[in-house]
CSV table of N, CA and C and ligand atoms in Angstrom, one decimal:
chain,number,residue,atom,x,y,z
A,1,UNK,N,74.6,101.5,49.2
A,1,UNK,CA,74.2,101.4,47.9
A,1,UNK,C,75.5,101.5,47.0
A,2,UNK,N,75.8,100.7,45.9
A,2,UNK,CA,76.9,100.9,45.0
A,2,UNK,C,76.3,101.0,43.7
A,3,UNK,N,76.7,101.8,42.9
A,3,UNK,CA,76.3,102.0,41.4
A,3,UNK,C,77.5,102.0,40.6
A,4,UNK,N,77.4,101.2,39.6
A,4,UNK,CA,78.3,101.0,38.5
A,4,UNK,C,78.0,101.8,37.4
A,5,UNK,N,78.9,102.8,37.0
A,5,UNK,CA,78.5,103.7,35.8
A,5,UNK,C,79.6,103.3,34.6
A,6,UNK,N,79.1,103.5,33.5
A,6,UNK,CA,79.9,103.3,32.2
A,6,UNK,C,79.3,104.4,31.1
A,7,UNK,N,80.3,104.5,30.2
A,7,UNK,CA,79.8,105.3,29.1
A,7,UNK,C,80.8,105.2,28.0
A,8,UNK,N,80.3,105.8,26.8
A,8,UNK,CA,81.4,105.8,25.5
A,8,UNK,C,81.6,107.3,25.4
A,9,UNK,N,82.4,107.7,24.3
A,9,UNK,CA,82.6,109.1,24.0
A,9,UNK,C,81.3,109.9,23.8
A,10,UNK,N,80.2,109.2,23.4
A,10,UNK,CA,79.0,110.1,23.0
A,10,UNK,C,78.3,110.5,24.4
A,11,UNK,N,78.6,109.6,25.5
A,11,UNK,CA,77.9,109.8,26.6
A,11,UNK,C,78.7,110.5,27.7
A,12,UNK,N,79.9,110.7,27.5
A,12,UNK,CA,80.8,111.3,28.6
A,12,UNK,C,80.5,112.6,29.1
A,13,UNK,N,79.8,113.5,28.2
A,13,UNK,CA,79.2,114.7,28.4
A,13,UNK,C,78.3,114.7,29.6
A,14,UNK,N,77.6,113.5,29.9
A,14,UNK,CA,76.9,113.5,31.1
A,14,UNK,C,77.4,113.0,32.4
A,15,UNK,N,78.6,112.6,32.2
A,15,UNK,CA,79.2,111.9,33.6
A,15,UNK,C,79.5,112.7,34.7
A,16,UNK,N,79.9,113.9,34.5
A,16,UNK,CA,80.3,114.8,35.7
A,16,UNK,C,78.9,115.1,36.5
A,17,UNK,N,78.0,115.4,35.7
A,17,UNK,CA,76.8,115.9,36.5
A,17,UNK,C,76.1,114.6,37.2
A,18,UNK,N,76.3,113.3,36.7
A,18,UNK,CA,75.6,112.2,37.2
A,18,UNK,C,76.5,111.8,38.3
A,19,UNK,N,77.8,112.1,38.2
A,19,UNK,CA,78.7,111.6,39.3
A,19,UNK,C,78.5,112.6,40.6
A,20,UNK,N,78.1,114.0,40.3
A,20,UNK,CA,77.8,114.9,41.2
A,20,UNK,C,76.5,114.4,41.9
A,21,UNK,N,75.5,114.1,41.1
A,21,UNK,CA,74.2,113.5,42.0
A,21,UNK,C,74.5,112.3,42.9
A,22,UNK,N,75.2,111.4,42.3
A,22,UNK,CA,75.5,110.2,43.3
A,22,UNK,C,76.4,110.7,44.3
A,23,UNK,N,77.5,111.4,44.3
A,23,UNK,CA,78.2,111.8,45.3
A,23,UNK,C,77.5,112.6,46.3
A,24,UNK,N,76.5,113.5,45.9
A,24,UNK,CA,75.5,114.2,46.9
A,24,UNK,C,74.8,113.1,47.8
A,25,UNK,N,74.4,112.1,47.1
A,25,UNK,CA,73.8,111.1,48.0
A,25,UNK,C,74.4,110.1,48.6
A,26,UNK,N,75.9,110.3,48.7
A,26,UNK,CA,76.8,109.3,49.4
A,26,UNK,C,76.7,108.1,48.8
A,27,UNK,N,76.5,107.9,47.6
A,27,UNK,CA,76.3,106.6,46.9
A,27,UNK,C,77.9,106.1,46.4
A,28,UNK,N,78.3,105.0,46.7
A,28,UNK,CA,79.5,104.6,46.2
A,28,UNK,C,79.6,104.2,44.7
A,29,UNK,N,80.4,104.7,43.9
A,29,UNK,CA,80.5,104.8,42.6
A,29,UNK,C,81.6,103.8,42.1
A,30,UNK,N,81.3,102.7,41.3
A,30,UNK,CA,82.2,101.9,40.6
A,30,UNK,C,82.3,102.3,39.1
A,31,UNK,N,83.3,103.0,38.9
A,31,UNK,CA,83.5,103.7,37.5
A,31,UNK,C,84.2,102.6,36.5
A,32,UNK,N,83.5,102.4,35.7
A,32,UNK,CA,84.0,101.3,34.6
A,32,UNK,C,84.4,102.0,33.3
A,33,UNK,N,84.5,103.3,33.2
A,33,UNK,CA,85.1,104.2,32.0
A,33,UNK,C,84.0,104.3,31.2
A,34,UNK,N,84.2,105.1,30.1
A,34,UNK,CA,85.5,105.6,29.7
A,34,UNK,C,85.7,106.9,30.5
A,35,UNK,N,87.1,107.3,30.2
A,35,UNK,CA,87.6,108.4,31.0
A,35,UNK,C,87.9,109.6,30.3
A,36,UNK,N,87.8,109.7,29.0
A,36,UNK,CA,88.0,110.8,28.2
A,36,UNK,C,87.1,110.7,26.9
A,37,UNK,N,87.1,111.7,26.0
A,37,UNK,CA,86.3,111.8,24.7
A,37,UNK,C,86.9,111.0,23.6
A,38,UNK,N,88.0,110.1,23.9
A,38,UNK,CA,88.4,109.5,22.7
A,38,UNK,C,87.5,108.4,22.3
A,39,UNK,N,87.4,108.1,20.9
A,39,UNK,CA,86.4,107.2,20.4
A,39,UNK,C,86.7,105.8,21.0
A,40,UNK,N,85.5,105.2,21.6
A,40,UNK,CA,85.6,103.8,22.1
A,40,UNK,C,84.3,103.1,21.6
A,41,UNK,N,84.3,101.9,22.0
A,41,UNK,CA,83.1,100.9,21.5
A,41,UNK,C,82.1,100.9,22.6
A,42,UNK,N,81.0,101.3,22.5
A,42,UNK,CA,80.0,101.4,23.6
A,42,UNK,C,79.5,99.8,24.1
A,43,UNK,N,79.8,98.8,23.4
A,43,UNK,CA,79.4,97.5,24.0
A,43,UNK,C,80.2,97.2,25.1
A,44,UNK,N,81.6,97.6,25.0
A,44,UNK,CA,82.6,97.2,26.0
A,44,UNK,C,82.1,97.6,27.5
A,45,UNK,N,81.5,98.7,27.4
A,45,UNK,CA,81.2,99.7,28.6
A,45,UNK,C,79.8,99.1,29.2
A,46,UNK,N,78.9,99.0,28.1
A,46,UNK,CA,77.5,98.2,28.6
A,46,UNK,C,77.8,96.9,29.1
A,47,UNK,N,78.7,95.9,28.6
A,47,UNK,CA,78.9,94.7,29.2
A,47,UNK,C,79.5,94.9,30.7
A,48,UNK,N,80.5,95.7,30.8
A,48,UNK,CA,81.2,95.9,32.0
A,48,UNK,C,80.2,96.2,33.1
A,49,UNK,N,79.4,97.3,32.9
A,49,UNK,CA,78.5,97.6,34.1
A,49,UNK,C,77.4,96.6,34.2
A,50,UNK,N,76.9,96.0,33.1
A,50,UNK,CA,75.8,95.0,33.2
A,50,UNK,C,76.4,93.6,34.0
A,51,UNK,N,77.7,93.3,33.7
A,51,UNK,CA,78.2,92.3,34.6
A,51,UNK,C,78.6,92.6,36.1
A,52,UNK,N,78.8,94.0,36.3
A,52,UNK,CA,79.0,94.3,37.8
A,52,UNK,C,77.5,94.2,38.5
A,53,UNK,N,76.6,94.5,37.7
A,53,UNK,CA,75.2,94.4,38.6
A,53,UNK,C,74.8,93.0,38.4
A,54,UNK,N,74.8,92.3,37.5
A,54,UNK,CA,74.5,90.8,37.5
A,54,UNK,C,75.2,90.0,38.5
A,55,UNK,N,76.5,90.3,38.9
A,55,UNK,CA,77.3,89.6,39.8
A,55,UNK,C,77.1,90.0,41.2
A,56,UNK,N,76.5,91.2,41.3
A,56,UNK,CA,76.3,91.8,42.8
A,56,UNK,C,77.4,92.7,43.1
A,57,UNK,N,78.3,92.8,42.3
A,57,UNK,CA,79.4,93.9,42.6
A,57,UNK,C,78.8,95.2,42.8
A,58,UNK,N,77.8,95.6,42.1
A,58,UNK,CA,77.2,96.8,42.1
A,58,UNK,C,75.6,96.6,42.3
A,59,UNK,N,74.8,97.4,42.9
A,59,UNK,CA,73.4,97.1,43.3
A,59,UNK,C,72.6,97.7,41.8
A,60,UNK,N,73.1,98.6,41.4
A,60,UNK,CA,72.4,99.0,40.0
A,60,UNK,C,73.5,99.8,39.0
A,61,UNK,N,73.2,100.0,37.9
A,61,UNK,CA,74.0,100.7,37.1
A,61,UNK,C,73.4,101.8,36.2
A,62,UNK,N,74.4,102.7,35.7
A,62,UNK,CA,73.9,103.7,34.9
A,62,UNK,C,74.9,103.8,33.7
A,63,UNK,N,74.2,103.9,32.4
A,63,UNK,CA,75.0,103.9,31.2
A,63,UNK,C,74.7,105.0,30.4
A,64,UNK,N,75.7,105.5,29.6
A,64,UNK,CA,75.4,106.7,28.8
A,64,UNK,C,76.2,106.5,27.5
A,65,UNK,N,75.5,106.6,26.2
A,65,UNK,CA,76.2,106.7,25.0
A,65,UNK,C,75.5,107.8,24.3
A,66,UNK,N,75.8,108.0,22.9
A,66,UNK,CA,75.2,109.1,22.2
A,66,UNK,C,73.8,109.1,22.3
A,67,UNK,N,73.1,108.1,22.2
A,67,UNK,CA,71.6,108.0,22.1
A,67,UNK,C,71.1,107.2,23.5
A,68,UNK,N,72.0,106.5,24.0
A,68,UNK,CA,71.6,105.5,25.0
A,68,UNK,C,71.1,104.3,24.7
A,69,UNK,N,71.0,104.1,23.4
A,69,UNK,CA,70.3,102.8,22.7
A,69,UNK,C,71.4,101.7,22.6
A,70,UNK,N,72.6,101.9,22.0
A,70,UNK,CA,73.4,100.9,21.7
A,70,UNK,C,74.0,100.2,23.0
A,71,UNK,N,74.2,101.1,24.0
A,71,UNK,CA,74.9,100.8,25.2
A,71,UNK,C,73.9,99.8,26.0
A,72,UNK,N,72.6,100.3,25.9
A,72,UNK,CA,71.4,99.5,26.4
A,72,UNK,C,71.4,98.0,26.0
A,73,UNK,N,71.3,98.1,24.6
A,73,UNK,CA,71.2,96.9,23.9
A,73,UNK,C,72.3,95.8,24.4
A,74,UNK,N,73.4,96.2,24.4
A,74,UNK,CA,74.7,95.5,25.0
A,74,UNK,C,74.4,95.0,26.4
A,75,UNK,N,74.0,96.1,27.1
A,75,UNK,CA,73.7,95.5,28.5
A,75,UNK,C,72.4,94.6,28.9
A,76,UNK,N,71.6,94.7,28.0
A,76,UNK,CA,70.5,93.8,28.0
A,76,UNK,C,70.8,92.3,27.6
A,77,UNK,N,72.0,92.2,27.0
A,77,UNK,CA,72.5,90.8,26.6
A,77,UNK,C,73.0,90.0,27.8
A,78,UNK,N,73.3,90.8,28.8
A,78,UNK,CA,73.7,90.0,30.0
A,78,UNK,C,72.4,89.5,31.0
A,79,UNK,N,72.4,88.4,31.3
A,79,UNK,CA,71.3,87.7,32.0
A,79,UNK,C,71.0,88.4,33.3
A,80,UNK,N,69.9,88.7,33.6
A,80,UNK,CA,69.3,89.4,34.9
A,80,UNK,C,69.3,90.9,34.7
A,81,UNK,N,69.6,91.5,33.5
A,81,UNK,CA,69.7,92.8,33.4
A,81,UNK,C,68.4,93.4,32.8
A,82,UNK,N,67.8,94.5,33.4
A,82,UNK,CA,66.8,95.0,32.9
A,82,UNK,C,67.2,96.7,32.5
A,83,UNK,N,67.7,97.0,31.4
A,83,UNK,CA,68.2,98.2,31.3
A,83,UNK,C,67.1,99.1,30.2
A,84,UNK,N,66.7,100.2,30.7
A,84,UNK,CA,65.8,101.0,30.0
A,84,UNK,C,66.5,102.3,29.5
A,85,UNK,N,66.2,102.8,28.1
A,85,UNK,CA,66.6,103.9,27.7
A,85,UNK,C,65.6,104.9,27.8
A,86,UNK,N,66.0,106.0,28.8
A,86,UNK,CA,65.3,107.0,29.2
A,86,UNK,C,65.6,108.3,28.5
A,87,UNK,N,64.5,109.2,28.5
A,87,UNK,CA,64.7,110.6,27.9
A,87,UNK,C,64.2,111.7,28.6
A,88,UNK,N,63.5,111.5,29.7
A,88,UNK,CA,63.0,112.6,30.6
A,88,UNK,C,62.7,112.0,31.9
A,89,UNK,N,62.3,112.8,32.8
A,89,UNK,CA,62.0,112.2,34.0
A,89,UNK,C,60.9,111.4,34.3
A,90,UNK,N,60.0,111.6,33.4
A,90,UNK,CA,58.6,110.6,33.4
A,90,UNK,C,59.3,109.3,32.9
A,91,UNK,N,60.1,109.1,31.9
A,91,UNK,CA,60.4,107.8,31.4
A,91,UNK,C,61.5,107.2,32.5
A,92,UNK,N,62.2,108.0,33.1
A,92,UNK,CA,63.1,107.4,34.2
A,92,UNK,C,62.4,107.0,35.5
A,93,UNK,N,61.2,107.7,35.9
A,93,UNK,CA,60.4,107.2,36.9
A,93,UNK,C,59.7,105.9,36.5
A,94,UNK,N,59.3,105.9,35.2
A,94,UNK,CA,58.4,104.5,35.0
A,94,UNK,C,59.3,103.5,34.9
A,95,UNK,N,60.6,103.7,34.5
A,95,UNK,CA,61.5,102.6,34.3
A,95,UNK,C,61.9,101.8,35.8
A,96,UNK,N,61.7,102.8,36.7
A,96,UNK,CA,61.7,102.2,38.2
A,96,UNK,C,60.5,101.6,38.6
A,97,UNK,N,59.5,102.4,38.4
A,97,UNK,CA,58.0,102.0,38.8
A,97,UNK,C,57.4,100.8,38.3
A,98,UNK,N,57.5,100.9,37.0
A,98,UNK,CA,56.9,99.8,36.3
A,98,UNK,C,57.7,98.7,35.7
A,99,UNK,N,59.1,98.9,35.4
A,99,UNK,CA,59.9,98.0,34.8
A,99,UNK,C,61.0,97.4,35.7
A,100,UNK,N,61.1,98.1,37.1
A,100,UNK,CA,62.1,97.5,38.0
A,100,UNK,C,63.5,97.4,37.2
A,101,UNK,N,63.8,98.4,36.5
A,101,UNK,CA,65.0,98.5,35.7
A,101,UNK,C,66.1,98.6,36.7
A,102,UNK,N,67.1,97.5,36.5
A,102,UNK,CA,68.3,97.7,37.4
A,102,UNK,C,69.5,98.5,36.8
A,103,UNK,N,69.3,98.9,35.5
A,103,UNK,CA,70.4,99.8,34.7
A,103,UNK,C,69.4,100.8,34.0
A,104,UNK,N,70.0,102.1,34.2
A,104,UNK,CA,69.3,103.2,33.6
A,104,UNK,C,70.4,103.8,32.4
A,105,UNK,N,69.7,103.9,31.3
A,105,UNK,CA,70.7,104.4,30.1
A,105,UNK,C,70.0,105.6,29.5
A,106,UNK,N,71.1,106.6,29.1
A,106,UNK,CA,70.6,107.9,28.7
A,106,UNK,C,71.7,108.4,27.5
A,107,UNK,N,71.1,109.1,26.6
A,107,UNK,CA,71.9,109.7,25.6
A,107,UNK,C,72.7,111.0,25.8
A,108,UNK,N,73.9,111.1,25.7
A,108,UNK,CA,74.5,112.4,25.9
A,108,UNK,C,74.3,113.4,24.6
A,109,UNK,N,73.6,112.8,23.5
A,109,UNK,CA,73.2,113.7,22.4
A,109,UNK,C,71.7,113.9,22.4
A,110,UNK,N,71.1,113.4,23.6
A,110,UNK,CA,69.8,113.5,23.6
A,110,UNK,C,69.3,114.4,24.8
A,111,UNK,N,69.8,114.2,26.0
A,111,UNK,CA,69.4,114.9,27.2
A,111,UNK,C,70.6,115.8,27.7
A,112,UNK,N,70.3,116.8,28.3
A,112,UNK,CA,71.3,117.8,28.9
A,112,UNK,C,71.8,117.0,30.2
A,113,UNK,N,73.2,117.6,30.6
A,113,UNK,CA,73.5,117.1,31.8
A,113,UNK,C,72.7,117.2,33.1
A,114,UNK,N,72.1,118.4,33.2
A,114,UNK,CA,71.4,118.8,34.3
A,114,UNK,C,70.0,117.9,34.1
A,115,UNK,N,69.5,117.8,33.1
A,115,UNK,CA,68.3,116.7,33.1
A,115,UNK,C,68.6,115.3,33.4
A,116,UNK,N,69.9,114.9,33.0
A,116,UNK,CA,70.4,113.4,33.2
A,116,UNK,C,70.4,113.3,34.8
A,117,UNK,N,70.9,114.3,35.5
A,117,UNK,CA,71.1,114.1,37.0
A,117,UNK,C,69.5,114.1,37.5
A,118,UNK,N,68.7,114.9,37.1
A,118,UNK,CA,67.2,114.8,37.6
A,118,UNK,C,66.7,113.5,37.2
A,119,UNK,N,67.1,113.0,36.0
A,119,UNK,CA,66.4,111.5,35.7
A,119,UNK,C,67.1,110.5,36.8
A,120,UNK,N,68.4,110.6,36.9
A,120,UNK,CA,68.9,109.5,37.9
A,120,UNK,C,68.3,109.7,39.1
A,121,UNK,N,67.9,110.9,39.6
A,121,UNK,CA,67.4,111.3,41.0
A,121,UNK,C,66.0,110.6,41.0
A,122,UNK,N,65.3,110.8,39.9
A,122,UNK,CA,63.8,110.2,39.8
A,122,UNK,C,63.8,108.7,39.9
A,123,UNK,N,64.8,108.2,39.2
A,123,UNK,CA,65.0,106.7,39.0
A,123,UNK,C,65.3,106.0,40.5
A,124,UNK,N,66.4,106.8,41.1
A,124,UNK,CA,66.8,106.2,42.3
A,124,UNK,C,65.7,106.4,43.4
A,125,UNK,N,64.8,107.5,43.4
A,125,UNK,CA,63.9,107.7,44.4
A,125,UNK,C,62.5,107.0,44.3
A,126,UNK,N,62.3,106.3,43.0
A,126,UNK,CA,61.0,105.8,42.8
A,126,UNK,C,61.2,104.3,43.0
A,127,UNK,N,60.1,103.8,44.1
A,127,UNK,CA,60.3,102.3,44.1
A,127,UNK,C,59.5,101.6,43.2
A,128,UNK,N,59.9,100.4,43.0
A,128,UNK,CA,59.2,99.5,42.0
A,128,UNK,C,57.7,99.3,42.7
A,129,UNK,N,56.9,99.4,41.6
A,129,UNK,CA,55.4,99.3,42.0
A,129,UNK,C,54.7,98.1,42.5
A,130,UNK,N,55.5,97.0,42.0
A,130,UNK,CA,55.0,95.5,42.4
A,130,UNK,C,53.6,95.3,41.7
A,131,UNK,N,52.9,94.5,42.5
A,131,UNK,CA,51.5,94.2,42.0
A,131,UNK,C,51.5,93.7,40.6
A,132,UNK,N,50.6,94.2,39.7
A,132,UNK,CA,50.7,93.8,38.3
A,132,UNK,C,51.9,94.0,37.6
A,133,UNK,N,52.7,95.0,38.0
A,133,UNK,CA,53.9,95.1,37.4
A,133,UNK,C,55.0,94.0,37.7
A,134,UNK,N,54.9,93.5,38.9
A,134,UNK,CA,55.7,92.3,39.2
A,134,UNK,C,55.4,91.1,38.3
A,135,UNK,N,54.1,90.9,38.0
A,135,UNK,CA,53.8,89.7,37.2
A,135,UNK,C,54.4,90.0,35.9
A,136,UNK,N,54.4,91.3,35.3
A,136,UNK,CA,54.9,91.4,33.9
A,136,UNK,C,56.4,91.3,33.9
A,137,UNK,N,57.1,91.8,35.0
A,137,UNK,CA,58.5,91.7,35.0
A,137,UNK,C,58.9,90.2,35.1
A,138,UNK,N,58.2,89.5,35.8
A,138,UNK,CA,58.3,87.9,36.1
A,138,UNK,C,58.2,87.3,34.6
A,139,UNK,N,57.3,87.8,33.7
A,139,UNK,CA,57.3,87.3,32.5
A,139,UNK,C,58.5,87.5,31.6
A,140,UNK,N,59.1,88.7,31.9
A,140,UNK,CA,60.4,89.1,31.1
A,140,UNK,C,61.4,88.1,31.7
A,141,UNK,N,61.4,87.8,32.8
A,141,UNK,CA,62.3,86.8,33.5
A,141,UNK,C,62.2,85.5,32.7
A,142,UNK,N,61.0,85.1,32.7
A,142,UNK,CA,60.7,83.8,31.9
A,142,UNK,C,61.1,83.9,30.6
A,143,UNK,N,61.0,84.8,29.8
A,143,UNK,CA,61.5,84.9,28.5
A,143,UNK,C,63.2,84.6,28.5
A,144,UNK,N,63.8,85.4,29.6
A,144,UNK,CA,65.1,85.4,29.7
A,144,UNK,C,65.6,83.9,30.1
A,145,UNK,N,64.9,83.4,31.0
A,145,UNK,CA,65.2,81.9,31.3
A,145,UNK,C,65.2,81.0,30.2
A,146,UNK,N,64.2,81.3,29.3
A,146,UNK,CA,63.9,80.3,28.2
A,146,UNK,C,65.1,80.4,27.1
A,147,UNK,N,65.7,81.7,27.1
A,147,UNK,CA,66.5,81.8,26.0
A,147,UNK,C,67.8,82.0,26.1
A,148,UNK,N,68.2,82.3,27.6
A,148,UNK,CA,69.7,82.6,27.7
A,148,UNK,C,70.2,81.3,28.4
A,149,UNK,N,71.4,80.9,28.0
A,149,UNK,CA,72.0,79.7,28.7
A,149,UNK,C,72.4,80.0,30.2
B,201,RB5,C1,78.9,106.7,19.0
B,201,RB5,O1,79.2,107.4,17.8
B,201,RB5,C2,77.5,106.3,18.9
B,201,RB5,O2,77.1,105.4,17.9
B,201,RB5,C3,77.1,105.5,20.3
B,201,RB5,O3,77.4,106.5,21.3
B,201,RB5,C4,75.7,105.4,20.5
B,201,RB5,O4,74.9,106.4,20.2
B,201,RB5,C5,75.2,104.0,20.1
B,201,RB5,O5,74.1,103.6,20.3
């Protein structure tokens, strides 16, 4: 399993704890930046991680900005990406089970590093539920097919 990660200056506080969780699991990390707390633009990192997942360079992606919102909006502009903003273990679990999200997004000004690591664990450990959820996710893909070039 390969996971691409990306963040801006608002999300970098979560990076170390998330890397520790991924390293513990022996997951290969593709780090798309940023690498320090200098102010940067979150769309650049959302796009880089989303493209890594969409192209197959990575199996999944993890994003972090101040709220998790802006970087998720950017990622969701890439065809094939289902990125959900999560705030706790429940939403991270549902993001996998109901939405089959291939990118998880969190806010460094919203959740603690310890909680972010627990959310990553829940998201990775939860399989997609399939069934009625598969039909709904297929409808999302149909919207995408209609509206993306
Ligand atoms: C940066 O200050 C902040 O706007 C960004 O990290 C994020 O919260 C945007 O959605």
